[in-house]
Tab-separated table of C-alpha atoms and ligand atoms in Angstrom:
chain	number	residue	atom	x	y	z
A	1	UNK	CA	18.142	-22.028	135.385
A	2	UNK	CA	18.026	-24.364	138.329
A	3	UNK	CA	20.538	-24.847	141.257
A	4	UNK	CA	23.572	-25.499	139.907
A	5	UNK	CA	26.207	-27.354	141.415
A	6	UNK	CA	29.654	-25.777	141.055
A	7	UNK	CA	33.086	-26.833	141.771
A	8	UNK	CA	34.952	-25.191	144.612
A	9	UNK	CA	37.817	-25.631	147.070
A	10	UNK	CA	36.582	-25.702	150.737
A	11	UNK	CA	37.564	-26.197	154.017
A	12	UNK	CA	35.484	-29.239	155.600
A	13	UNK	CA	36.139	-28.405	159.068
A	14	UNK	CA	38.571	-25.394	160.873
A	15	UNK	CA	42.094	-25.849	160.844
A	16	UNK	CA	41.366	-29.003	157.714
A	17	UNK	CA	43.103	-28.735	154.657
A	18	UNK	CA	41.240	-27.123	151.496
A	19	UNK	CA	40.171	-29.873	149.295
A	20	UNK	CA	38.125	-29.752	146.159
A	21	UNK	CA	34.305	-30.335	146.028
A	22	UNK	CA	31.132	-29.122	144.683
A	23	UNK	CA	28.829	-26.554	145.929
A	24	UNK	CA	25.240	-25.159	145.114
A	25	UNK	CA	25.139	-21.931	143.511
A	26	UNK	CA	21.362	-19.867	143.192
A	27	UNK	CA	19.123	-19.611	139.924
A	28	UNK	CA	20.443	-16.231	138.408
A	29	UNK	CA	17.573	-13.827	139.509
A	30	UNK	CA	15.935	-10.923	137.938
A	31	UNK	CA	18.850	-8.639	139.460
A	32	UNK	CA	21.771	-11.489	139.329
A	33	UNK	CA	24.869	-11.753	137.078
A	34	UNK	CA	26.453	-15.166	136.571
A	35	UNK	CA	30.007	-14.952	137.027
A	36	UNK	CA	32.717	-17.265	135.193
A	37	UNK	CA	35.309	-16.464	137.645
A	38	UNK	CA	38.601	-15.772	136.056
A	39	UNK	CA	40.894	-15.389	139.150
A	40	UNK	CA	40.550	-15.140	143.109
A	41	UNK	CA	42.921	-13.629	145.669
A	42	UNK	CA	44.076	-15.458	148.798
A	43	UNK	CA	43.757	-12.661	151.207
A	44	UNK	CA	44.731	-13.085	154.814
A	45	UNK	CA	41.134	-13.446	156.042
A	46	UNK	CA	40.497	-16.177	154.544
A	47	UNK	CA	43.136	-17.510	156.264
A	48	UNK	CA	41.397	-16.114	159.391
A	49	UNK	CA	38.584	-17.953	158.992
A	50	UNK	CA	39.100	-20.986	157.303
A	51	UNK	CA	41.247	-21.606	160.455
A	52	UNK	CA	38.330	-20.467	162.644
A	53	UNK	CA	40.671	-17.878	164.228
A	54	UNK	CA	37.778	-15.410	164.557
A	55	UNK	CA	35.210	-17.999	165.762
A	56	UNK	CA	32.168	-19.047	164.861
A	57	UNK	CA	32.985	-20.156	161.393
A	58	UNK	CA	30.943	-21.881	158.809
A	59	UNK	CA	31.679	-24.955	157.387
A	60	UNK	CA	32.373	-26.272	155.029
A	61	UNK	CA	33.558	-23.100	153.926
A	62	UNK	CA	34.790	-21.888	150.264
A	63	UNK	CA	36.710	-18.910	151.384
A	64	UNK	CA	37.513	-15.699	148.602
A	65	UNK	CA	36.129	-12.085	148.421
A	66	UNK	CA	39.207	-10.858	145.682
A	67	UNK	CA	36.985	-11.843	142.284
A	68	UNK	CA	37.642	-11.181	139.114
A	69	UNK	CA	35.400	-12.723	136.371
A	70	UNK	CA	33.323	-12.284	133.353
A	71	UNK	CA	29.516	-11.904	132.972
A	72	UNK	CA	28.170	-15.041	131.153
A	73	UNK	CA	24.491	-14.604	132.090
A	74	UNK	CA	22.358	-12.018	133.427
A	75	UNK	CA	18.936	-11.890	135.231
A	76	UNK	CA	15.990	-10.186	133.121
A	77	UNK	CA	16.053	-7.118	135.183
A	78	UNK	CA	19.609	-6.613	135.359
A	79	UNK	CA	20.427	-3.132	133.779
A	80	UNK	CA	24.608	-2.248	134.805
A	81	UNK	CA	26.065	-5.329	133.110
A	82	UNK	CA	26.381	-7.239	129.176
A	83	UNK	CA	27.546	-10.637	129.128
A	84	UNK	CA	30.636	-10.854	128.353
A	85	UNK	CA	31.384	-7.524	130.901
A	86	UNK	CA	34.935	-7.957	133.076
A	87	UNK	CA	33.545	-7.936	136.776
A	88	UNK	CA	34.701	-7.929	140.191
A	89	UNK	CA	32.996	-9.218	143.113
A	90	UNK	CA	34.374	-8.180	147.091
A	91	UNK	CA	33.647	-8.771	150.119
A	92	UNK	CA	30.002	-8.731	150.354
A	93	UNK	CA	27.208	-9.346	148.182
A	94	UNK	CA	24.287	-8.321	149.962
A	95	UNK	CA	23.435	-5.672	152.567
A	96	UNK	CA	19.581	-4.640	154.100
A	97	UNK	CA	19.822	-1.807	151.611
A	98	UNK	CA	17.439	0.622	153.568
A	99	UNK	CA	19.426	1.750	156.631
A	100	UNK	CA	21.786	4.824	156.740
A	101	UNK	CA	24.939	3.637	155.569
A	102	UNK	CA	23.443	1.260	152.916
A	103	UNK	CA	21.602	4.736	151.285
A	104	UNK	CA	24.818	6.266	151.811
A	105	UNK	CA	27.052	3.894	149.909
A	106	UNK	CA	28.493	2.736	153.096
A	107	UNK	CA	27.050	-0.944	152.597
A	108	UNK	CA	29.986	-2.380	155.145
A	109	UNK	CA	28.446	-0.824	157.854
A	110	UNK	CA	25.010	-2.048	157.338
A	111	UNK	CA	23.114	-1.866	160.776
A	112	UNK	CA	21.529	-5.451	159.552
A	113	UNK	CA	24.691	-6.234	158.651
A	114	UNK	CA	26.033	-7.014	155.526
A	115	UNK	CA	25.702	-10.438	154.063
A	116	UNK	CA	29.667	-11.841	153.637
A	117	UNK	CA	30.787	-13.207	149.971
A	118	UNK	CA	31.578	-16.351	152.197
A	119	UNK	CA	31.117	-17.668	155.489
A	120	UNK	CA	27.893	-16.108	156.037
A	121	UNK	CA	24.191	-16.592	155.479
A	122	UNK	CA	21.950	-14.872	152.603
A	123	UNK	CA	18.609	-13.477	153.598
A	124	UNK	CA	17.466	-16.613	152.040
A	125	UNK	CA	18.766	-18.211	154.895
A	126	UNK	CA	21.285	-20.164	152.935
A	127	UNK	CA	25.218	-20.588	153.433
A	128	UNK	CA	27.163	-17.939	151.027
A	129	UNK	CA	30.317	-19.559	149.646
A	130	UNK	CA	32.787	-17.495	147.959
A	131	UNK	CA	35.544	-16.834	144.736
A	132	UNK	CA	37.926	-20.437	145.257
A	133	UNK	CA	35.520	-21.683	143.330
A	134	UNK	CA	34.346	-21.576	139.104
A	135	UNK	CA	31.116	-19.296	138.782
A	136	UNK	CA	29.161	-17.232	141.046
A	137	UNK	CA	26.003	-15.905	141.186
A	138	UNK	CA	25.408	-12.307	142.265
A	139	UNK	CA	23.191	-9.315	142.434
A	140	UNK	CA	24.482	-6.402	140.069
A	141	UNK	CA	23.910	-4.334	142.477
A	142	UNK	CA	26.917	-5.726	144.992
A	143	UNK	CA	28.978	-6.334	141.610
A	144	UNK	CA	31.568	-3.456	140.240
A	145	UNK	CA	33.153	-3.385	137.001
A	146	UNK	CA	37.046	-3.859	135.880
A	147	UNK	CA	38.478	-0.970	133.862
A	148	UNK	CA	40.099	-2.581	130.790
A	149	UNK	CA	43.220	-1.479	131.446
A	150	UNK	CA	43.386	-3.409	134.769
A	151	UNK	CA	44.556	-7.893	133.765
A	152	UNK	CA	41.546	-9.559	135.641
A	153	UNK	CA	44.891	-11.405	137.611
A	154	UNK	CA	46.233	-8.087	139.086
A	155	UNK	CA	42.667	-6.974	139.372
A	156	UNK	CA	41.308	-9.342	141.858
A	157	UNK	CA	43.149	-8.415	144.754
A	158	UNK	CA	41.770	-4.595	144.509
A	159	UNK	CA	38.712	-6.222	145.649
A	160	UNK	CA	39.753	-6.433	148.886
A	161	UNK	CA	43.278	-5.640	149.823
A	162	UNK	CA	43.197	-2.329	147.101
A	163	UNK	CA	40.053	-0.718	148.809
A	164	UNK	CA	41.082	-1.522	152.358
A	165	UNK	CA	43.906	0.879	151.567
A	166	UNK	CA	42.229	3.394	149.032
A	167	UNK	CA	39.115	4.168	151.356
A	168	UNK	CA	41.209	5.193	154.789
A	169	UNK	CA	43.652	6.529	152.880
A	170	UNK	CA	40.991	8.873	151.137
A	171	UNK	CA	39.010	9.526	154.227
A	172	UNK	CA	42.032	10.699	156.007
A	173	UNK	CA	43.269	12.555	153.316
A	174	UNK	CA	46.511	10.934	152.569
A	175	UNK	CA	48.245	12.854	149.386
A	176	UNK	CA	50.695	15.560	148.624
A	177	UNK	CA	52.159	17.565	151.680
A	178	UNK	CA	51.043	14.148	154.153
A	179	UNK	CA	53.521	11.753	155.589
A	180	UNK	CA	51.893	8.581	155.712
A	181	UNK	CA	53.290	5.456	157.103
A	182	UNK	CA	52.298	1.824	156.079
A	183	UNK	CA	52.867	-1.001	158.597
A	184	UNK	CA	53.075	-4.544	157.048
A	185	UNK	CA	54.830	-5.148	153.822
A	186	UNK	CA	51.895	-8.197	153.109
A	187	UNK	CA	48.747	-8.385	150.193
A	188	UNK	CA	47.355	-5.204	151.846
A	189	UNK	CA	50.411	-3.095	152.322
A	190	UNK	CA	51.710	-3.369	149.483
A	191	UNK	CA	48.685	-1.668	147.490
A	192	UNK	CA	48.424	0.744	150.457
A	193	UNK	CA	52.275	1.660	149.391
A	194	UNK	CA	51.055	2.115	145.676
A	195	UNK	CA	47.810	3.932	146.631
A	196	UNK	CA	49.453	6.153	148.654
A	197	UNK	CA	52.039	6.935	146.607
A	198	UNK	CA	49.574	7.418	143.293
A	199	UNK	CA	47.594	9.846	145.735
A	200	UNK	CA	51.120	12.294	146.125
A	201	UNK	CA	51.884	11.447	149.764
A	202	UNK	CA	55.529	10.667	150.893
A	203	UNK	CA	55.723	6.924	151.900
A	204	UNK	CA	57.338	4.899	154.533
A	205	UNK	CA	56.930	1.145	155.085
A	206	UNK	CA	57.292	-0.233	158.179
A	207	UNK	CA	58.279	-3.852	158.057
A	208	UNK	CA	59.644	-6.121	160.304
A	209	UNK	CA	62.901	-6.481	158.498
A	210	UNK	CA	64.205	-4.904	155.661
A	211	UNK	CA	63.903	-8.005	153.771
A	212	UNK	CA	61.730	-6.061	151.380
A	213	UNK	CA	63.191	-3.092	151.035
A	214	UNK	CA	63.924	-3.389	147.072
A	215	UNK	CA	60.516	-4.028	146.784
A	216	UNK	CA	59.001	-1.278	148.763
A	217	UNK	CA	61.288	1.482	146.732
A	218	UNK	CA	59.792	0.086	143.743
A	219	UNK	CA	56.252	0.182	144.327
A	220	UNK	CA	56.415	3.613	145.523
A	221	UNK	CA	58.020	3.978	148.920
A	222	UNK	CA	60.009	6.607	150.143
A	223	UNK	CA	61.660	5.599	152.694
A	224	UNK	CA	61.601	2.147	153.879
A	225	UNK	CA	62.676	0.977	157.924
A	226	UNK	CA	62.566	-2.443	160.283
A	227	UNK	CA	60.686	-2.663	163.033
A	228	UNK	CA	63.449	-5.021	164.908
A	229	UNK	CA	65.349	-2.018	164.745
A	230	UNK	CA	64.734	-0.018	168.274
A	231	UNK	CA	67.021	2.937	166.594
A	232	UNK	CA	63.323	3.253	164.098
A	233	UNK	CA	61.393	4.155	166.810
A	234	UNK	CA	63.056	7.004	168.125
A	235	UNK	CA	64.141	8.446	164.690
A	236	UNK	CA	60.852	8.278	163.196
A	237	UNK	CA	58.621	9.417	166.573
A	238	UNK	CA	56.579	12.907	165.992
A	239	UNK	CA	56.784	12.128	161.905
A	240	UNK	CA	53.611	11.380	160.469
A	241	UNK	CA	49.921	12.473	159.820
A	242	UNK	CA	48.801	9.177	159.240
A	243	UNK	CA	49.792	5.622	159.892
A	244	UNK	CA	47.671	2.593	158.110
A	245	UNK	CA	48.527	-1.072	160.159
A	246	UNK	CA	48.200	-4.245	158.326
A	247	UNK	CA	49.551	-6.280	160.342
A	248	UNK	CA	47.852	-9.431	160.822
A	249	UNK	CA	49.340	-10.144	164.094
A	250	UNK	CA	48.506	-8.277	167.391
A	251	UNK	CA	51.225	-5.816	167.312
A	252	UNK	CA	51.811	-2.769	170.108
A	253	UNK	CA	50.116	0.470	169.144
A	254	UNK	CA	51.744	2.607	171.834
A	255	UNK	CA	55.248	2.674	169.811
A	256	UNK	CA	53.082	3.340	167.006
A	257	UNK	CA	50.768	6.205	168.478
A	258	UNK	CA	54.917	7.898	169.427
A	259	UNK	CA	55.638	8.198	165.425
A	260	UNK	CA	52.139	10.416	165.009
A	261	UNK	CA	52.230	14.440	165.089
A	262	UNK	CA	50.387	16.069	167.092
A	263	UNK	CA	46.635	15.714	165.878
A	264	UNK	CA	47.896	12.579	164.007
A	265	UNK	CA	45.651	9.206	163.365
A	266	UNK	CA	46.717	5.856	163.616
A	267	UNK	CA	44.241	3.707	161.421
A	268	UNK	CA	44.195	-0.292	161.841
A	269	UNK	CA	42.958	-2.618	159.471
A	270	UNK	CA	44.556	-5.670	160.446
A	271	UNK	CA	42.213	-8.470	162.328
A	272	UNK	CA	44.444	-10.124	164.754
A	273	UNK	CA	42.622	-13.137	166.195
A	274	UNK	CA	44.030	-11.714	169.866
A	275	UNK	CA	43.152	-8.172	171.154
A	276	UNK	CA	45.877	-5.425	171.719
A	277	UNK	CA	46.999	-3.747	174.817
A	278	UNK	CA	46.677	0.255	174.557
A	279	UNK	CA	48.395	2.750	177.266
A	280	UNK	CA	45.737	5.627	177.061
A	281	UNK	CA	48.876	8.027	177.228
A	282	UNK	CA	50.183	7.076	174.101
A	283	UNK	CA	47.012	8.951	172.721
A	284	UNK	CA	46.667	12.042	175.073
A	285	UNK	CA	49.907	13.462	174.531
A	286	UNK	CA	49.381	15.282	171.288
A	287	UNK	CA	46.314	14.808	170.722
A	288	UNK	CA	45.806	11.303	168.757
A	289	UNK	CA	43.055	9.661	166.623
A	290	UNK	CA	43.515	5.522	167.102
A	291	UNK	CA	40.712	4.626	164.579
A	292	UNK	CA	39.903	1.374	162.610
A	293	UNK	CA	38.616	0.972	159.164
A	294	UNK	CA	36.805	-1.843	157.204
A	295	UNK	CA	36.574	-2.497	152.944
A	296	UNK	CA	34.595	0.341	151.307
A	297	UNK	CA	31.176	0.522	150.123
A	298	UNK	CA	30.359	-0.505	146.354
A	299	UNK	CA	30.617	3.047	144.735
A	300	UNK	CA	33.919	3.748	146.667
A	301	UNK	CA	35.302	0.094	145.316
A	302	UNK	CA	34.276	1.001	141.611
A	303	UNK	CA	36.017	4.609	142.424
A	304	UNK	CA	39.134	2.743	143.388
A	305	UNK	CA	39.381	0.743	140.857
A	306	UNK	CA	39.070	3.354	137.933
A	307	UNK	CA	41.961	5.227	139.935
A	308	UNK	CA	43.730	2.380	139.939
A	309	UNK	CA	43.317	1.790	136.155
A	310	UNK	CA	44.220	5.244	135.703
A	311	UNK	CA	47.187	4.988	137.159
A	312	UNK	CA	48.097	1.627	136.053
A	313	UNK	CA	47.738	0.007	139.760
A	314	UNK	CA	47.677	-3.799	139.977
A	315	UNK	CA	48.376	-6.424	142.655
A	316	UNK	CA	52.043	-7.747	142.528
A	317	UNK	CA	50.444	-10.972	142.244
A	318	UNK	CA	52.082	-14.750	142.448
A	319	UNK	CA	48.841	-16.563	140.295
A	320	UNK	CA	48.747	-20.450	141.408
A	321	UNK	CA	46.746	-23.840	140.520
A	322	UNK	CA	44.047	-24.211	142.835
A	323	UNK	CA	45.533	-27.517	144.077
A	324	UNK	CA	48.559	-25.197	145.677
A	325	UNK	CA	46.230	-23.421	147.643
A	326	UNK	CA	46.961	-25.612	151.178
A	327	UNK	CA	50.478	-24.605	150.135
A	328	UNK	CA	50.300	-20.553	150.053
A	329	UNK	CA	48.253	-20.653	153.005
A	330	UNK	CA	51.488	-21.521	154.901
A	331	UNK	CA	53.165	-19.729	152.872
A	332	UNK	CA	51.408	-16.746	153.772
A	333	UNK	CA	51.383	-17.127	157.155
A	334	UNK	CA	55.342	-17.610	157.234
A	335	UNK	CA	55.206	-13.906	155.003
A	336	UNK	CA	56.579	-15.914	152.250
A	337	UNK	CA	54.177	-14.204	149.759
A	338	UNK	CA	55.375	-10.807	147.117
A	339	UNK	CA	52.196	-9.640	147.640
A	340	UNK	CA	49.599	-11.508	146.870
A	341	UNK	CA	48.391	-15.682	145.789
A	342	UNK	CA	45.905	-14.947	142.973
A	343	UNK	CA	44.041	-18.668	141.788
A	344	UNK	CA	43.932	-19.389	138.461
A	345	UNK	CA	39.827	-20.635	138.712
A	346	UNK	CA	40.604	-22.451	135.767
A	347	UNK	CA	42.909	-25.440	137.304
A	348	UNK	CA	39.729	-25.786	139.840
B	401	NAP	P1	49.548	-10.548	154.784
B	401	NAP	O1	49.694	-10.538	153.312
B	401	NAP	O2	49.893	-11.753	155.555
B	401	NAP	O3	50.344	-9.270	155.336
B	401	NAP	C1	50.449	-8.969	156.696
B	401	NAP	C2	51.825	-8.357	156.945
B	401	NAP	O4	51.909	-8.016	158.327
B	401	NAP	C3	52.977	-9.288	156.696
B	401	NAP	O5	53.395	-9.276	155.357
B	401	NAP	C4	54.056	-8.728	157.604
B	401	NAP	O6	54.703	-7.632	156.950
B	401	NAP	C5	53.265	-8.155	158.762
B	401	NAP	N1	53.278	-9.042	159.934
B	401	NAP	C6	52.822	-10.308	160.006
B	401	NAP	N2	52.993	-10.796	161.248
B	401	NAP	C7	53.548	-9.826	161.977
B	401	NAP	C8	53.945	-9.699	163.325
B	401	NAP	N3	53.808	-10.715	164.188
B	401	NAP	N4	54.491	-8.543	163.732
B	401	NAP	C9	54.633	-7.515	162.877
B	401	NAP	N5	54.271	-7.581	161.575
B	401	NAP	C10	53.743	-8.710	161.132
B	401	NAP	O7	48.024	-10.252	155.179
B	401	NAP	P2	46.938	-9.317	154.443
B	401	NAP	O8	46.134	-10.152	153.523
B	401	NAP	O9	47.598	-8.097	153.963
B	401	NAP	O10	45.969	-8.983	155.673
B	401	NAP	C11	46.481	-8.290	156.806
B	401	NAP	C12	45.445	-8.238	157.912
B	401	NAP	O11	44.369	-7.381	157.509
B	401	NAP	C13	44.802	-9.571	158.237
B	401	NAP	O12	44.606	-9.645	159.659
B	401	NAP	C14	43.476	-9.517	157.529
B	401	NAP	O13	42.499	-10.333	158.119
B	401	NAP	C15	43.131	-8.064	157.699
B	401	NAP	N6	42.185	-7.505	156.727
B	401	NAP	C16	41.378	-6.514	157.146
B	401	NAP	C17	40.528	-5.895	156.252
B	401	NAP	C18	39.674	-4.758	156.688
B	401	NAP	O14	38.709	-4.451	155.991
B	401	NAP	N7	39.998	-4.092	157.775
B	401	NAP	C19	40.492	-6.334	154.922
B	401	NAP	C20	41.352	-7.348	154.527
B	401	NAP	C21	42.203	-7.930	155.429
B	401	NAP	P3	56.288	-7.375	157.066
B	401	NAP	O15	56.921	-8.670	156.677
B	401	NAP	O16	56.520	-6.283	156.105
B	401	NAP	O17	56.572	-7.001	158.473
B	402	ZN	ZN1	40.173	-9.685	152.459
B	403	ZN	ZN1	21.853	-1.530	155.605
């Protein structure tokens, strides 16, 4: 098969509205799957980017690293995937593959770096654009497979937003006998409520308001406070093992670090475009772990999403026409979203 040209939603330039177009996908290769993508999340990064909030963006740019698709062609040596296989695709599809953490399964933290679904550059040199967009061509080896149980709609979002919860929450051991906290009722909090909650820890979300409270009782919440409350801060300080921040705003950790225990970590996995102020005493007193985490590796992705098929663990999504997309970008960034935009790649 030759280049194909494939239709897409882009962003021509930062800050420009998404608008429809055509872009070039690869031949399907010896290891490649094509991908008919189903459905693709609108995750807050892309947001990020397409803006050029983090800098250095490239454009045009056809954000998405939440697919969900089906196999409709595969590469002669490809030996994980049928056609006609349910697939997911994150957010990266290509990593050096010899360093530490790529032999360890940690392919996010390649030391060569790994190669971003979008807004990136494959070792061929080429722009990588990503899921708004009909088919995509990847290697099986950077692809993971839906669990039946699992709509490809609710799926998608796992892809990023479910194992950006599922892998700090593992690695810090989040589950029964742990207080864990969840800042950020957005795409990612709200599967870092479920997670958490599937895992047997008790659950608090920590939202600005408590607009959401319903919402955060039903997908597995505990206990559920605002942020604009000051009365929060000093009933909930010395509470909890382990606090996971989503916000995508630069927020202040201090008042955060107070609601640790003693030995207690505070993990961040929001991006903020703007850094954060830190008083070093907020993380002396008792002993405190401020720590960041990033995605998970393939393996730990396909892990994530069998536990989430086990226990029945989808996005609560809001599926659009690709034309909207311009639309639940702002509506995202006003936090008008319950939880996440899934595209329907059909109305591309
Ligand atoms: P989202 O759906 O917009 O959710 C973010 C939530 O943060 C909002 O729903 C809101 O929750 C809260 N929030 C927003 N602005 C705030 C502010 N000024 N002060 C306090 N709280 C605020 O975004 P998302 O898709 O979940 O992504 C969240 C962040 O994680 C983004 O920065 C994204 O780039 C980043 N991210 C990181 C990784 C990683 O691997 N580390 C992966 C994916 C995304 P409440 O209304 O409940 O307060
Ligand atoms: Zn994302
Ligand atoms: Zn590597």
């Amino acid at each position: 098969m030759s280049v194909n040209q494939v239709a897409a939603y882009a962003a021509p330039a930062p800050k420009a509205p998404l608008e429809r177009t055509t872009v070039p996908r690869r031949p399907v290769g010896a290891h490649d799957v094509l991908i008919d993508i189903k459905f693709s999340g609108i995750c807050h990064s892309d947001i990020h980017q397409a803006t050029d909030g983090w800098g250095e963006g490239i454009f045009p740019m056809v954000p998405g690293h939440e697919i969900a698709g089906v196999v409709t062609e595969v590469g002669p040596g490809v030996t994980r995937f049928a056609v006609g296989d349910r697939v997911g695709v994150g957010c990266f599809v290509d990593s050096c593959r010899e360093c530490e953490y790529c032999l360890r399964g940690q392919e996010q933290f390649c030391l060569k770096g790994m190669t971003g679904t979008y807004n990136a550059r494959g070792k061929d040199g080429e722009p990588t654009y990503g899921g708004y967009s009909t088919h995509i061509v990847v290697d099986e080896n950077y692809t993971v497979r839906i669990p039946d149980g699992l709509g490809l709609d609710v799926a998608a979002p796992l892809l990023c937003a479910g194992i950006t919860l599922y892998s700090p929450l593992k690695h810090w051991g989040a589950g029964p006998g742990k207080k864990v906290a969840v800042v950020g009722l957005g795409g990612l909090g709200h599967m870092g409520v479920k997670i958490a909650h599937a895992l047997g820890a008790e659950v608090t979300v920590l939202s600005q308001t408590l607009r959401k409270k319903e919402d955060g009782l039903r997908l597995g919440a505990d206990h559920f406070y605002a942020t604009s409350d000051e009365v929060t801060f000093d009933e909930l300080a010395g509470s909890f093992d382990l606090i996971l921040s989503t916000v995508s705003a630069p927020i202040g950790f201090d008042a955060y670090l107070r609601l640790l225990k003693v030995d207690g970590a505070l993990v961040n996995v929001g991006a903020p475009e703007e850094p954060v102020a830190l008083n070093l005493f907020s993380l002396i007193g008792g002993r405190k772990t401020l720590a960041g985490s990033m995605i998970g590796g393939i393996a730990e992705t396909q892990e994530m999403l069998d536990f989430c098929a086990e226990h029945a663990l989808g996005s609560d999504v809001e599926v659009i026409r690709a034309e909207d997309v311009n639309e639940a970008y702002e509506r995202v960034q006003a936090g008008d979203v319950r939880y996440r935009f899934v595209i329907d790649a059909s109305t591309i």
